[in-house]
Tab-separated table of C-alpha atoms (C1' of nucleotides) in Angstrom:
chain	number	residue	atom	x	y	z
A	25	UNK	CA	7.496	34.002	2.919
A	26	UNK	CA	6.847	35.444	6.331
A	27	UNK	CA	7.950	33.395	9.318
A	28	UNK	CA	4.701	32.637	11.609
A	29	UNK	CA	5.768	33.459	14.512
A	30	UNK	CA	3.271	32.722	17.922
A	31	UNK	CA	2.731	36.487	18.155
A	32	UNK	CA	1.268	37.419	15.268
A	33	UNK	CA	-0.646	33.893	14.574
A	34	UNK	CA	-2.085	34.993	17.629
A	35	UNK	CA	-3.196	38.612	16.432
A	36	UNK	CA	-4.676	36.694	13.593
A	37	UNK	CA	-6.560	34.101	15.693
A	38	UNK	CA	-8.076	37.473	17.724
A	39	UNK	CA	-8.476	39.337	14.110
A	40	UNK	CA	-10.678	37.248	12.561
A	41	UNK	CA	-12.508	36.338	16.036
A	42	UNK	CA	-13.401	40.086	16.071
A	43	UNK	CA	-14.135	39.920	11.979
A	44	UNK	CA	-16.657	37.338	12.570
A	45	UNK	CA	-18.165	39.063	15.951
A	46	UNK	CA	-17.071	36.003	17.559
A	47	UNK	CA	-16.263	35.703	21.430
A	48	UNK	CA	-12.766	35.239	22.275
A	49	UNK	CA	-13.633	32.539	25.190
A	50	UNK	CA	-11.870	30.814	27.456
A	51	UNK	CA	-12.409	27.738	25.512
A	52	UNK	CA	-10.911	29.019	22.333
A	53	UNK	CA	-8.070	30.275	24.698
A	54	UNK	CA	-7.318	26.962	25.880
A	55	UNK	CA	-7.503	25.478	22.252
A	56	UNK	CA	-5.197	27.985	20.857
A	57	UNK	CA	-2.496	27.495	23.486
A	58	UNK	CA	-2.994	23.731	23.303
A	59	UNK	CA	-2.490	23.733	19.579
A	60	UNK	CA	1.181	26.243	19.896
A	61	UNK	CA	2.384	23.701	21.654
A	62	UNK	CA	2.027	20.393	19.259
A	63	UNK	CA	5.126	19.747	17.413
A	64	UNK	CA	3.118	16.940	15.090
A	65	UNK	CA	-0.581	16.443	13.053
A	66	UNK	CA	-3.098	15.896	14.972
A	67	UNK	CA	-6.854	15.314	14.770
A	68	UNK	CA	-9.514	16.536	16.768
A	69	UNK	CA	-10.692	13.990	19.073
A	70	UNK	CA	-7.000	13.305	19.842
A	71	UNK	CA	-6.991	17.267	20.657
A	72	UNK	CA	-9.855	16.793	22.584
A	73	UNK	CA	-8.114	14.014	24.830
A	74	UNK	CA	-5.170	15.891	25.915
A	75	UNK	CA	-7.705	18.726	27.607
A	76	UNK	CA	-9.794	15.935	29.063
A	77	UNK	CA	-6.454	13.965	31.047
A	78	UNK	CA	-5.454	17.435	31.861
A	79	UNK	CA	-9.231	17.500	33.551
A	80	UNK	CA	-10.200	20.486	31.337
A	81	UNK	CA	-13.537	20.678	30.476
A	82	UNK	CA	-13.368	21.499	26.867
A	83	UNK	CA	-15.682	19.232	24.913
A	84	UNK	CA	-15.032	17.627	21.768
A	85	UNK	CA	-17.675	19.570	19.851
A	86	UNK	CA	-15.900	22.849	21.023
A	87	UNK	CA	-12.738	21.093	20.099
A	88	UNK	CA	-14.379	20.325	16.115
A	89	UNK	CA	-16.056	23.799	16.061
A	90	UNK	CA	-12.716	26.009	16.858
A	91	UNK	CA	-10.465	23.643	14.330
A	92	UNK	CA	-11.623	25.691	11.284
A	93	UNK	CA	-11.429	29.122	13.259
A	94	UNK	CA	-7.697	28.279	13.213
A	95	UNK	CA	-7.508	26.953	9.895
A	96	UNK	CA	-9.210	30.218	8.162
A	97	UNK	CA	-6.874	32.497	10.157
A	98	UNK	CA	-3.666	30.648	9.500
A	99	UNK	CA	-2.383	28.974	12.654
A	100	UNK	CA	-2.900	25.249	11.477
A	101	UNK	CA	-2.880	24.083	7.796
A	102	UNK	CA	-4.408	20.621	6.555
A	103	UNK	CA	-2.201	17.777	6.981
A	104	UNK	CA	-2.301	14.065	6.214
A	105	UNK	CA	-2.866	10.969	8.040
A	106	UNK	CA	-4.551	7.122	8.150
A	107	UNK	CA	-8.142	7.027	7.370
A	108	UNK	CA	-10.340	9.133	7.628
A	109	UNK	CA	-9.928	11.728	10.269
A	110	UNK	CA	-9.297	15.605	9.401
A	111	UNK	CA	-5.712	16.116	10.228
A	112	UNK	CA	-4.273	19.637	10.881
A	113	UNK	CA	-0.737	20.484	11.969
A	114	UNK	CA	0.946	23.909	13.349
A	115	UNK	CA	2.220	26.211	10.814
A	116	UNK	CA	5.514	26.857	12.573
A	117	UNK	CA	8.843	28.095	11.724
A	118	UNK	CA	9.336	25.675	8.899
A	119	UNK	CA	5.733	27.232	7.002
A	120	UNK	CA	3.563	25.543	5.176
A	121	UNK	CA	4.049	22.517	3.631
A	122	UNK	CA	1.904	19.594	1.271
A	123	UNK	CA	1.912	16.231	1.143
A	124	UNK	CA	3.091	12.875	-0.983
A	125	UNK	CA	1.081	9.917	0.310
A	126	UNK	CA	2.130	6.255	-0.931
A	127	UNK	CA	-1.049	3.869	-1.186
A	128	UNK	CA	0.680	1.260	-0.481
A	129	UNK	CA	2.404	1.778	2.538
A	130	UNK	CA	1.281	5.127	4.140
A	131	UNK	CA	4.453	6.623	3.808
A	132	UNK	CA	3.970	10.427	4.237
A	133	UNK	CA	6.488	12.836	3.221
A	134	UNK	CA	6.269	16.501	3.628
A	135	UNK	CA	6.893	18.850	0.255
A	136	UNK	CA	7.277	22.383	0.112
A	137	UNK	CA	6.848	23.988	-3.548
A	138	UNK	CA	6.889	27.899	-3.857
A	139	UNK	CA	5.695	28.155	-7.457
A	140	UNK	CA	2.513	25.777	-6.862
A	141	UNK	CA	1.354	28.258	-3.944
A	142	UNK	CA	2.041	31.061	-6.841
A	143	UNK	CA	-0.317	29.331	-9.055
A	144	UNK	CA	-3.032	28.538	-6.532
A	145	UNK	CA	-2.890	32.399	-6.056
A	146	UNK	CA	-2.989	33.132	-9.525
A	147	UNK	CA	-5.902	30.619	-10.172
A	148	UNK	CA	-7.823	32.190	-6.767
A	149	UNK	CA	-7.579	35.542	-8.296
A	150	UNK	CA	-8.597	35.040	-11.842
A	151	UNK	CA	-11.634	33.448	-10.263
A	152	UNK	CA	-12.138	36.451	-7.657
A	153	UNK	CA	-12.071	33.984	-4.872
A	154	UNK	CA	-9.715	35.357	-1.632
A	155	UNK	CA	-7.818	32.335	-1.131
A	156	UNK	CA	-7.808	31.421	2.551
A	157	UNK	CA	-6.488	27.514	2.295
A	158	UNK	CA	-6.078	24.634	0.812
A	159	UNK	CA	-5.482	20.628	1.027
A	160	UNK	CA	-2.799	19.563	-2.008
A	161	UNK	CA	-2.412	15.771	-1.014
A	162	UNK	CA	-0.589	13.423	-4.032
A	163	UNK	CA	-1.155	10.068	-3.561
A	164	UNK	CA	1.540	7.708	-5.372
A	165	UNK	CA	3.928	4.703	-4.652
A	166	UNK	CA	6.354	5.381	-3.381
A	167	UNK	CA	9.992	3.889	-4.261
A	168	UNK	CA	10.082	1.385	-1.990
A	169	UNK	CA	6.867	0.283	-2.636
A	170	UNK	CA	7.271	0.037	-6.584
B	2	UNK	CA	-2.989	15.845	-22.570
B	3	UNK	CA	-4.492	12.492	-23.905
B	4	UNK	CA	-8.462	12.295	-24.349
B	5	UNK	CA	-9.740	10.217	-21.500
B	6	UNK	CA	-12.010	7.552	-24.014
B	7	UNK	CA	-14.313	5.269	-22.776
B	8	UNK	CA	-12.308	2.545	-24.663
B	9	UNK	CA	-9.208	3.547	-22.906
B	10	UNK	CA	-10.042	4.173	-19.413
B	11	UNK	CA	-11.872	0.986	-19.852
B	12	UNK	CA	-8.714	-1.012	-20.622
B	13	UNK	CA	-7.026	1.188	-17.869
B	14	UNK	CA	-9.081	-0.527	-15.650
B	15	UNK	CA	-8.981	-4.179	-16.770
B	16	UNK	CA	-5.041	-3.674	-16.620
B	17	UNK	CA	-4.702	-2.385	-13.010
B	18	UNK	CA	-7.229	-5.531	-12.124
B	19	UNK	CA	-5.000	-7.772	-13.965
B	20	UNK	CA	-1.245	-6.231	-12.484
B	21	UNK	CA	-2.916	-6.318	-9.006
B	22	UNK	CA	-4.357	-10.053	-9.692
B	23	UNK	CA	-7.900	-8.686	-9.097
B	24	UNK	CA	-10.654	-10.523	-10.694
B	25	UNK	CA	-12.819	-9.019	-13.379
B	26	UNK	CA	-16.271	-9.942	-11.484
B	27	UNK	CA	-20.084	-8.878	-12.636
B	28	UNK	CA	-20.002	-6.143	-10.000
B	29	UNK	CA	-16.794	-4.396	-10.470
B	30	UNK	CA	-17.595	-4.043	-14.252
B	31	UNK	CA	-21.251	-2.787	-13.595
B	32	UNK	CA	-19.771	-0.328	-11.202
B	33	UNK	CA	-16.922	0.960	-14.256
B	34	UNK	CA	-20.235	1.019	-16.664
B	35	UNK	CA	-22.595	3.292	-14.257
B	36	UNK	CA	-19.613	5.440	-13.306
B	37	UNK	CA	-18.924	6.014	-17.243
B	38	UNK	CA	-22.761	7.354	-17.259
B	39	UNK	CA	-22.166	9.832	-14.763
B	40	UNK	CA	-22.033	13.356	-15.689
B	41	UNK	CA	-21.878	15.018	-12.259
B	42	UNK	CA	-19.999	14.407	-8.947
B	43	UNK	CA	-20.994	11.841	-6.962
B	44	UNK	CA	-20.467	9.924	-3.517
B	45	UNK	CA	-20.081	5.989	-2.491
B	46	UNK	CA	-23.511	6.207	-0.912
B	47	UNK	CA	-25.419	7.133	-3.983
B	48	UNK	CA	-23.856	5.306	-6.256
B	49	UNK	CA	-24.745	2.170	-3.886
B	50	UNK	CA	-28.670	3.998	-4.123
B	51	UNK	CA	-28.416	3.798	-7.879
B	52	UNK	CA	-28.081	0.041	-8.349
B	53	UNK	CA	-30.508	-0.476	-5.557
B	54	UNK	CA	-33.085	1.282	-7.137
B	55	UNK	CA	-32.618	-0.538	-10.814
B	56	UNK	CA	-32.667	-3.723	-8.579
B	57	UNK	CA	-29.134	-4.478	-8.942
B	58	UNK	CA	-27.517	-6.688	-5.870
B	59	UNK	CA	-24.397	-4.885	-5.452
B	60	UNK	CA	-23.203	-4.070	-1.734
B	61	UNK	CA	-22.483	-0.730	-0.075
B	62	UNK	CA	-19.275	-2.372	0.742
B	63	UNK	CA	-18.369	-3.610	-2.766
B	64	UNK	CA	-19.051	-0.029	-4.080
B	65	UNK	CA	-16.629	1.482	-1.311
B	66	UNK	CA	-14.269	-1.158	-2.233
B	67	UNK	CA	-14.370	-0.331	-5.933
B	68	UNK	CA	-14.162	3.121	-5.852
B	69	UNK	CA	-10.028	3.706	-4.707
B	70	UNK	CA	-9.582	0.880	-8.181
B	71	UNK	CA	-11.379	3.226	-10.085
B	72	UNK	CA	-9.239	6.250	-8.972
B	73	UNK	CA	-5.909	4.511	-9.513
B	74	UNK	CA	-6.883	3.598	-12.858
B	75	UNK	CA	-7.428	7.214	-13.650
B	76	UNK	CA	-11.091	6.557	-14.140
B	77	UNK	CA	-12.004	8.766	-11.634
B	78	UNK	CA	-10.997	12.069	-9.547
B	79	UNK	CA	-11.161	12.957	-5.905
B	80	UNK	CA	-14.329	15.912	-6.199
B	81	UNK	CA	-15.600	18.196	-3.893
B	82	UNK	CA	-18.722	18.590	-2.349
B	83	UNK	CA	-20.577	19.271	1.004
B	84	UNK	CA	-19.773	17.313	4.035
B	85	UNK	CA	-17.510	14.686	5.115
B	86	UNK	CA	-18.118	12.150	2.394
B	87	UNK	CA	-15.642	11.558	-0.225
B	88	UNK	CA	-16.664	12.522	-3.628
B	89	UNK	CA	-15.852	11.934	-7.136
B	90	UNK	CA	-15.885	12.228	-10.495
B	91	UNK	CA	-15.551	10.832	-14.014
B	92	UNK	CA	-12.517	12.257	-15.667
B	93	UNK	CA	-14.329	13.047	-19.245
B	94	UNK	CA	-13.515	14.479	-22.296
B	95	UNK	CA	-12.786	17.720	-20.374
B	96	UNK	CA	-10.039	16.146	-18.419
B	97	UNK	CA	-8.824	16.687	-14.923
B	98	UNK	CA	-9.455	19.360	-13.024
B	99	UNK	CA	-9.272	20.643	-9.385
B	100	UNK	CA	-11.926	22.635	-6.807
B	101	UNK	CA	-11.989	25.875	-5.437
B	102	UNK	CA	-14.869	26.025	-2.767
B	103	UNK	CA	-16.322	29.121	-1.112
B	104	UNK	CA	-16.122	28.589	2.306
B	105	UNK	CA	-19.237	30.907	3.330
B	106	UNK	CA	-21.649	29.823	0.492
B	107	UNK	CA	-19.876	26.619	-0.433
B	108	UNK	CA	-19.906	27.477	-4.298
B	109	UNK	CA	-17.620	25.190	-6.002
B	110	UNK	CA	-15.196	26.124	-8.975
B	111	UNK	CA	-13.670	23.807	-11.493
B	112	UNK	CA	-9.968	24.927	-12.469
B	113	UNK	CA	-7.514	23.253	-14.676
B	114	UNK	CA	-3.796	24.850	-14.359
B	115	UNK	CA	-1.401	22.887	-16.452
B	116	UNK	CA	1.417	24.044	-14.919
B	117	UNK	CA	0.260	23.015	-11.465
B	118	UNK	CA	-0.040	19.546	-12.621
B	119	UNK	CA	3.220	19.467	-14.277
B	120	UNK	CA	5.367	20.834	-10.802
B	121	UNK	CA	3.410	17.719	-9.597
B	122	UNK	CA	4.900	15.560	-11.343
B	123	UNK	CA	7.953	17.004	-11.144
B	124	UNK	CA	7.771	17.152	-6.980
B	125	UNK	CA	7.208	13.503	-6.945
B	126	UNK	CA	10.048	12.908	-9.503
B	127	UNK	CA	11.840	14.457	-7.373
B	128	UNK	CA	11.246	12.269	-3.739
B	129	UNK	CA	10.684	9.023	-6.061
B	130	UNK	CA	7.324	8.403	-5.771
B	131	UNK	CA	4.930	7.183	-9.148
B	132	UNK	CA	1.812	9.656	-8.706
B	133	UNK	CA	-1.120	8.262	-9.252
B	134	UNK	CA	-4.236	10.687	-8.367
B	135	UNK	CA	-4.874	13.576	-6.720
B	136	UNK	CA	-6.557	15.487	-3.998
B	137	UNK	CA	-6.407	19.822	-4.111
B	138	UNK	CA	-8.808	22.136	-3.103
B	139	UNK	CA	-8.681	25.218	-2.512
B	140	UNK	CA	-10.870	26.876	0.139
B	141	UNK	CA	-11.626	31.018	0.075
B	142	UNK	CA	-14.338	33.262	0.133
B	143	UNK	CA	-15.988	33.645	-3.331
B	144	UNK	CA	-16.323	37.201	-4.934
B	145	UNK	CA	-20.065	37.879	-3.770
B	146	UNK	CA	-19.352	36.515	-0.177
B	147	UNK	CA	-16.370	38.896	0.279
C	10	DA	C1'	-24.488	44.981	38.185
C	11	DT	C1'	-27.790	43.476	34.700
C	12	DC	C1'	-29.117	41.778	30.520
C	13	DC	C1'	-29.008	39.565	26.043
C	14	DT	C1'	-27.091	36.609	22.939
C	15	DA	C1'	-23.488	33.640	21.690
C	16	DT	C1'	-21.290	29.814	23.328
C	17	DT	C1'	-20.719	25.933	25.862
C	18	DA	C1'	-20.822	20.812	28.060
C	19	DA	C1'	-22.522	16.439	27.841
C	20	DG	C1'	-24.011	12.924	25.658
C	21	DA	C1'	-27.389	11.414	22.115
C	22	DA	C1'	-27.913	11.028	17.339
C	23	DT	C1'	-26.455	10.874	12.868
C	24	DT	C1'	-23.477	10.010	9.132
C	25	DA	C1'	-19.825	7.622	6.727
C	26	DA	C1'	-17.064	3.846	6.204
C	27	DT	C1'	-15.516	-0.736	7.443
C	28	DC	C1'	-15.864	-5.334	9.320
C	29	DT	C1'	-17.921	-10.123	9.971
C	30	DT	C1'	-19.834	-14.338	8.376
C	31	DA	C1'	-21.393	-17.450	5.367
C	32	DA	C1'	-22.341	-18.010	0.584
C	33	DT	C1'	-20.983	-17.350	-4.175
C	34	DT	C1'	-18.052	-17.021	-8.189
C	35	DA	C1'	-13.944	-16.236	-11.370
C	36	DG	C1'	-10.618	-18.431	-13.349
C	37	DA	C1'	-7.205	-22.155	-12.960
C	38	DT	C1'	-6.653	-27.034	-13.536
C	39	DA	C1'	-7.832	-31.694	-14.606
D	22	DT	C1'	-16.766	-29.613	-19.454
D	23	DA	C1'	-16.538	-30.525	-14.493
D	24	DT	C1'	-14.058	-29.649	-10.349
D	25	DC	C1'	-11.551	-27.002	-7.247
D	26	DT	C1'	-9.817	-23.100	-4.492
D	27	DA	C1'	-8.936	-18.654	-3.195
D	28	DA	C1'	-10.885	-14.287	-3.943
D	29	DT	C1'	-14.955	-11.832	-3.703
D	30	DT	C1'	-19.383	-10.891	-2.462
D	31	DA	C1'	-24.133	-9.566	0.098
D	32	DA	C1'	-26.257	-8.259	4.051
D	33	DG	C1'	-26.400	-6.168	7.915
D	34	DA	C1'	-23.869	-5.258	12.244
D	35	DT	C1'	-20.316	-2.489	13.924
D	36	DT	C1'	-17.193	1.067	14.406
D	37	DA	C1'	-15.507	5.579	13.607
D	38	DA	C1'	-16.091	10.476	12.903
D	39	DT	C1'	-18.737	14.335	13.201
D	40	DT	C1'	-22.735	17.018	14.299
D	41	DC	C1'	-26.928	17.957	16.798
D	42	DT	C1'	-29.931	18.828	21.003
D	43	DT	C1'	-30.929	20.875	25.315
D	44	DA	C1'	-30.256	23.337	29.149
D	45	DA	C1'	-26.770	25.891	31.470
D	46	DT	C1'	-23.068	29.377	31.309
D	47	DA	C1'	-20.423	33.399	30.223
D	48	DG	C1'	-18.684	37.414	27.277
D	49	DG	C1'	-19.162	41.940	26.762
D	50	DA	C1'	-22.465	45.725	25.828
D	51	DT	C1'	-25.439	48.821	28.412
DNA sequence: ATCCTATTAAGAATTAATCTTAATTAGATA
DNA sequence: TATCTAATTAAGATTAATTCTTAATAGGAT
């Protein structure tokens, strides 16, 4: 798998900005940046707050709008997280990732499986769909919790 | 893969209320009887509509509260569908399945994959987790919308 | 520089889910 | 069978999460 490196997640942010004939604002800018820089999941109101203590003016709605600009071109992935709030997260050096949730005690723990993102290729293409991403969350106990 | 029966996923039920010391009230067992009459996806919110309209005092709340027993009893699936609301399904004679949802026309594809299912199991073998349900979709751009 | 359209801020509105309170009920026990 | 007690419930209020509305602003084409 390719690394995702800042430079070209950035290329891809402006690629499919252009694609769509969308502006490349200041707003989506700031968003961009802002997200580079988080090390952990996040959601978007908690996004939102970090521009508004820095005394941006970047409101939430933009915040919510530009989320799935960056999740269709590849900067942030789904993640996990209590109730229920959309959670996204970086994809950084360590690439994507899933998910094992424990019902019981919230536990999450972070998988990585090469031959499941084969198959949810292979399944995209017998359907003709162009995969662009996806949310694999498995909810279990976990061995604690047992 | 075992038939999901009505007999079965009805004892299912009546032994996760039992290990979890859950009573077996009038509400939770109309709720398992109208889910078993489902045949399509469906939300919280109009299942709740359902037993309003047939005159049935069962709560929003109750229906909410009923719905995550009904998933870890294998009863039900996590769905797909439009929005933020959480959606479900009965797992039928046609067994589990997953979503792949057009992201421009919001088409949604069921997809079994065996194999994906089994590297499930096997990934939470592997941390020590007991997986109980489910939650993958995958999001693209369906063959006309490309 | 001007114009046109997309985009935005701000906060209101809506939607989805959960919480509160008092009443009811399942199932245990006598 | 009657009594008891903790779990569960209904109803609607509340909270949480997201989207919508309106008027103002700004990107980028001309």
């Amino acid at each position: 798998m390719e690394t995702a490196t800042l430079k070209n997640q950035a290329s891809r942010f402006q690629e499919l900005l252009e694609q769509r004939g969308l502006k490349c604002t200041y707003e989506r800018k700031q968003i961009f940046d802002e997200v580079m820089h988080l090390r952990e999941h996040f959601d978007a109101d908690s996004l939102y707050e970090r521009f508004k203590k820095r005394g941006l003016r970047i409101s939430r709605d933009t915040v919510y709008r530009t989320l799935p600009l960056l999740l269709e071109s590849g900067v942030v992935q789904k993640s996990a997280g209590a109730g229920h709030r959309d959670f996204f997260e970086r994809i950084g050096i360590k690439g994507h990732h899933d998910h094992i949730i424990c019902v019981k005690c919230g536990k999450i723990i972070e998988f990585q499986c090469e031959d499941i993102e084969k198959l949810q290729d292979k399944v995209c293409n017998d359907y003709g769909f162009k995969l662009s991403f996806h949310d694999h969350r498995l909810f279990g106990t976990c061995k604690e919790c047992q």
